[in-house]
mmCIF file with all atom_site columns, C-alpha atoms in Angstrom:
data_model
loop_
_atom_site.group_PDB
_atom_site.id
_atom_site.type_symbol
_atom_site.label_atom_id
_atom_site.label_alt_id
_atom_site.label_comp_id
_atom_site.label_asym_id
_atom_site.label_entity_id
_atom_site.label_seq_id
_atom_site.pdbx_PDB_ins_code
_atom_site.Cartn_x
_atom_site.Cartn_y
_atom_site.Cartn_z
_atom_site.occupancy
_atom_site.B_iso_or_equiv
_atom_site.pdbx_formal_charge
_atom_site.auth_seq_id
_atom_site.auth_comp_id
_atom_site.auth_asym_id
_atom_site.auth_atom_id
_atom_site.pdbx_PDB_model_num
ATOM 1  C CA . UNK I 1 1  ? -10.755 43.848 60.789 1.00 62.00 ? 107 UNK I CA 1
ATOM 2  C CA . UNK I 1 2  ? -8.237  45.518 58.514 1.00 90.00 ? 108 UNK I CA 1
ATOM 3  C CA . UNK I 1 3  ? -8.886  44.410 54.944 1.00 95.00 ? 109 UNK I CA 1
ATOM 4  C CA . UNK I 1 4  ? -5.855  45.820 53.121 1.00 95.00 ? 110 UNK I CA 1
ATOM 5  C CA . UNK I 1 5  ? -2.592  44.570 54.613 1.00 95.00 ? 111 UNK I CA 1
ATOM 6  C CA . UNK I 1 6  ? 0.015   45.921 52.180 1.00 94.00 ? 112 UNK I CA 1
ATOM 7  C CA . UNK I 1 7  ? 0.549   46.599 48.482 1.00 95.00 ? 113 UNK I CA 1
ATOM 8  C CA . UNK I 1 8  ? 2.560   44.050 46.523 1.00 95.00 ? 114 UNK I CA 1
ATOM 9  C CA . UNK I 1 9  ? 5.493   45.674 44.742 1.00 94.00 ? 115 UNK I CA 1
ATOM 10 C CA . UNK I 1 10 ? 7.166   43.209 42.382 1.00 95.00 ? 116 UNK I CA 1
ATOM 11 C CA . UNK I 1 11 ? 8.223   43.374 38.752 1.00 96.00 ? 117 UNK I CA 1
ATOM 12 C CA . UNK I 1 12 ? 5.014   41.687 37.602 1.00 95.00 ? 118 UNK I CA 1
ATOM 13 C CA . UNK I 1 13 ? 2.780   43.902 39.750 1.00 94.00 ? 119 UNK I CA 1
ATOM 14 C CA . UNK I 1 14 ? 4.579   47.055 38.586 1.00 93.00 ? 120 UNK I CA 1
ATOM 15 C CA . UNK I 1 15 ? 4.182   46.011 34.944 1.00 95.00 ? 121 UNK I CA 1
ATOM 16 C CA . UNK I 1 16 ? 0.454   45.393 35.497 1.00 93.00 ? 122 UNK I CA 1
ATOM 17 C CA . UNK I 1 17 ? 0.036   48.812 37.086 1.00 92.00 ? 123 UNK I CA 1
ATOM 18 C CA . UNK I 1 18 ? 1.732   50.532 34.141 1.00 92.00 ? 124 UNK I CA 1
ATOM 19 C CA . UNK I 1 19 ? 0.138   48.557 31.299 1.00 94.00 ? 125 UNK I CA 1
ATOM 20 C CA . UNK I 1 20 ? -3.240  47.344 32.602 1.00 93.00 ? 126 UNK I CA 1
ATOM 21 C CA . UNK I 1 21 ? -3.906  49.941 35.342 1.00 94.00 ? 127 UNK I CA 1
ATOM 22 C CA . UNK I 1 22 ? -4.234  47.057 37.841 1.00 96.00 ? 128 UNK I CA 1
ATOM 23 C CA . UNK I 1 23 ? -2.673  47.100 41.314 1.00 96.00 ? 129 UNK I CA 1
ATOM 24 C CA . UNK I 1 24 ? -1.915  44.129 43.588 1.00 96.00 ? 130 UNK I CA 1
ATOM 25 C CA . UNK I 1 25 ? -2.545  44.066 47.335 1.00 96.00 ? 131 UNK I CA 1
ATOM 26 C CA . UNK I 1 26 ? -2.149  41.515 50.081 1.00 96.00 ? 132 UNK I CA 1
ATOM 27 C CA . UNK I 1 27 ? -5.519  41.336 51.825 1.00 97.00 ? 133 UNK I CA 1
ATOM 28 C CA . UNK I 1 28 ? -7.146  39.624 54.782 1.00 96.00 ? 134 UNK I CA 1
ATOM 29 C CA . UNK I 1 29 ? -7.876  35.958 54.037 1.00 95.00 ? 135 UNK I CA 1
ATOM 30 C CA . UNK I 1 30 ? -11.525 36.343 55.091 1.00 95.00 ? 136 UNK I CA 1
ATOM 31 C CA . UNK I 1 31 ? -12.236 39.427 52.940 1.00 95.00 ? 137 UNK I CA 1
ATOM 32 C CA . UNK I 1 32 ? -14.461 39.131 49.883 1.00 95.00 ? 138 UNK I CA 1
ATOM 33 C CA . UNK I 1 33 ? -14.380 41.102 46.619 1.00 96.00 ? 139 UNK I CA 1
ATOM 34 C CA . UNK I 1 34 ? -17.012 43.640 47.675 1.00 97.00 ? 140 UNK I CA 1
ATOM 35 C CA . UNK I 1 35 ? -15.169 44.454 50.915 1.00 96.00 ? 141 UNK I CA 1
ATOM 36 C CA . UNK I 1 36 ? -11.854 44.754 49.053 1.00 97.00 ? 142 UNK I CA 1
ATOM 37 C CA . UNK I 1 37 ? -13.411 47.131 46.516 1.00 96.00 ? 143 UNK I CA 1
ATOM 38 C CA . UNK I 1 38 ? -14.843 49.361 49.247 1.00 96.00 ? 144 UNK I CA 1
ATOM 39 C CA . UNK I 1 39 ? -11.543 49.369 51.181 1.00 95.00 ? 145 UNK I CA 1
ATOM 40 C CA . UNK I 1 40 ? -9.467  50.411 48.142 1.00 95.00 ? 146 UNK I CA 1
ATOM 41 C CA . UNK I 1 41 ? -11.947 53.122 47.177 1.00 94.00 ? 147 UNK I CA 1
ATOM 42 C CA . UNK I 1 42 ? -11.954 54.491 50.732 1.00 94.00 ? 148 UNK I CA 1
ATOM 43 C CA . UNK I 1 43 ? -8.174  54.318 51.229 1.00 92.00 ? 149 UNK I CA 1
ATOM 44 C CA . UNK I 1 44 ? -7.043  55.773 47.886 1.00 92.00 ? 150 UNK I CA 1
ATOM 45 C CA . UNK I 1 45 ? -10.065 57.749 46.627 1.00 93.00 ? 151 UNK I CA 1
ATOM 46 C CA . UNK I 1 46 ? -10.322 55.951 43.273 1.00 94.00 ? 152 UNK I CA 1
ATOM 47 C CA . UNK I 1 47 ? -13.094 54.054 41.514 1.00 95.00 ? 153 UNK I CA 1
ATOM 48 C CA . UNK I 1 48 ? -12.542 50.311 41.093 1.00 96.00 ? 154 UNK I CA 1
ATOM 49 C CA . UNK I 1 49 ? -13.838 48.446 38.040 1.00 96.00 ? 155 UNK I CA 1
ATOM 50 C CA . UNK I 1 50 ? -12.844 44.852 38.777 1.00 96.00 ? 156 UNK I CA 1
ATOM 51 C CA . UNK I 1 51 ? -11.360 42.818 41.640 1.00 97.00 ? 157 UNK I CA 1
ATOM 52 C CA . UNK I 1 52 ? -9.682  39.445 41.166 1.00 97.00 ? 158 UNK I CA 1
ATOM 53 C CA . UNK I 1 53 ? -8.546  37.379 44.149 1.00 97.00 ? 159 UNK I CA 1
ATOM 54 C CA . UNK I 1 54 ? -5.928  34.652 44.564 1.00 97.00 ? 160 UNK I CA 1
ATOM 55 C CA . UNK I 1 55 ? -5.551  32.303 47.528 1.00 97.00 ? 161 UNK I CA 1
ATOM 56 C CA . UNK I 1 56 ? -1.885  31.327 47.890 1.00 96.00 ? 162 UNK I CA 1
ATOM 57 C CA . UNK I 1 57 ? -1.370  28.075 49.757 1.00 96.00 ? 163 UNK I CA 1
ATOM 58 C CA . UNK I 1 58 ? 1.351   27.740 52.411 1.00 95.00 ? 164 UNK I CA 1
ATOM 59 C CA . UNK I 1 59 ? 4.719   26.285 51.388 1.00 95.00 ? 165 UNK I CA 1
ATOM 60 C CA . UNK I 1 60 ? 5.803   23.275 53.434 1.00 96.00 ? 166 UNK I CA 1
ATOM 61 C CA . UNK I 1 61 ? 9.476   22.610 54.019 1.00 95.00 ? 167 UNK I CA 1
ATOM 62 C CA . UNK I 1 62 ? 11.386  19.740 55.606 1.00 96.00 ? 168 UNK I CA 1
ATOM 63 C CA . UNK I 1 63 ? 15.043  19.791 56.578 1.00 95.00 ? 169 UNK I CA 1
ATOM 64 C CA . UNK I 1 64 ? 17.157  17.058 58.067 1.00 96.00 ? 170 UNK I CA 1
ATOM 65 C CA . UNK I 1 65 ? 19.430  18.158 60.912 1.00 95.00 ? 171 UNK I CA 1
ATOM 66 C CA . UNK I 1 66 ? 21.514  16.555 63.658 1.00 95.00 ? 172 UNK I CA 1
ATOM 67 C CA . UNK I 1 67 ? 18.643  16.904 66.083 1.00 94.00 ? 173 UNK I CA 1
ATOM 68 C CA . UNK I 1 68 ? 16.157  15.252 63.735 1.00 95.00 ? 174 UNK I CA 1
ATOM 69 C CA . UNK I 1 69 ? 13.694  16.181 61.043 1.00 96.00 ? 175 UNK I CA 1
ATOM 70 C CA . UNK I 1 70 ? 12.423  19.764 61.226 1.00 96.00 ? 176 UNK I CA 1
ATOM 71 C CA . UNK I 1 71 ? 9.075   20.590 59.614 1.00 96.00 ? 177 UNK I CA 1
ATOM 72 C CA . UNK I 1 72 ? 7.853   24.092 58.870 1.00 96.00 ? 178 UNK I CA 1
ATOM 73 C CA . UNK I 1 73 ? 5.475   26.050 56.702 1.00 96.00 ? 179 UNK I CA 1
ATOM 74 C CA . UNK I 1 74 ? 4.776   29.595 55.622 1.00 94.00 ? 180 UNK I CA 1
ATOM 75 C CA . UNK I 1 75 ? 1.462   31.355 56.183 1.00 95.00 ? 181 UNK I CA 1
ATOM 76 C CA . UNK I 1 76 ? -1.401  31.233 53.701 1.00 95.00 ? 182 UNK I CA 1
ATOM 77 C CA . UNK I 1 77 ? -1.928  34.577 51.956 1.00 96.00 ? 183 UNK I CA 1
ATOM 78 C CA . UNK I 1 78 ? -4.733  36.100 49.908 1.00 97.00 ? 184 UNK I CA 1
ATOM 79 C CA . UNK I 1 79 ? -3.861  38.511 47.110 1.00 97.00 ? 185 UNK I CA 1
ATOM 80 C CA . UNK I 1 80 ? -6.193  40.878 45.300 1.00 97.00 ? 186 UNK I CA 1
ATOM 81 C CA . UNK I 1 81 ? -5.598  42.426 41.891 1.00 97.00 ? 187 UNK I CA 1
ATOM 82 C CA . UNK I 1 82 ? -7.657  45.595 41.621 1.00 96.00 ? 188 UNK I CA 1
ATOM 83 C CA . UNK I 1 83 ? -8.322  47.152 38.218 1.00 96.00 ? 189 UNK I CA 1
ATOM 84 C CA . UNK I 1 84 ? -9.097  50.856 38.294 1.00 96.00 ? 190 UNK I CA 1
ATOM 85 C CA . UNK I 1 85 ? -11.264 52.971 36.025 1.00 94.00 ? 191 UNK I CA 1
ATOM 86 C CA . UNK I 1 86 ? -9.667  54.572 32.983 1.00 92.00 ? 192 UNK I CA 1
ATOM 87 C CA . UNK I 1 87 ? -7.478  57.570 33.828 1.00 91.00 ? 193 UNK I CA 1
ATOM 88 C CA . UNK I 1 88 ? -7.127  56.870 37.566 1.00 91.00 ? 194 UNK I CA 1
ATOM 89 C CA . UNK I 1 89 ? -3.905  55.843 39.307 1.00 91.00 ? 195 UNK I CA 1
ATOM 90 C CA . UNK I 1 90 ? -2.623  55.004 42.774 1.00 90.00 ? 196 UNK I CA 1
ATOM 91 C CA . UNK I 1 91 ? 0.731   56.401 43.913 1.00 88.00 ? 197 UNK I CA 1
ATOM 92 C CA . UNK I 1 92 ? 2.041   53.613 46.166 1.00 83.00 ? 198 UNK I CA 1
ATOM 93 C CA . UNK I 1 93 ? 5.348   55.391 46.821 1.00 81.00 ? 199 UNK I CA 1
ATOM 94 C CA . UNK I 1 94 ? 3.884   58.663 48.153 1.00 77.00 ? 200 UNK I CA 1
ATOM 95 C CA . UNK I 1 95 ? 3.442   57.455 51.768 1.00 59.00 ? 201 UNK I CA 1
ATOM 96 C CA . UNK I 1 96 ? 6.836   55.778 52.109 1.00 52.00 ? 202 UNK I CA 1
#
């Protein structure tokens, strides 16, 4: 089971990484905070102080077409905001 799926690179996440030294990741929906902490420490070689998680519900959409009503939804996602120890950073752009 892969715990870290991908880093989240948005304006808000970039601001948090610069100001609060906190980085956002999309993680497996079944992963807990302890597993996320161990995965980030192993993948990036940093020490993690705090992990906060967010479960994002799926968006449901309905559209009316000639063939009838079409229903759809997006996938549920779990996000983790990982705060690092003072003086440590993660370079998310190095592996791109």
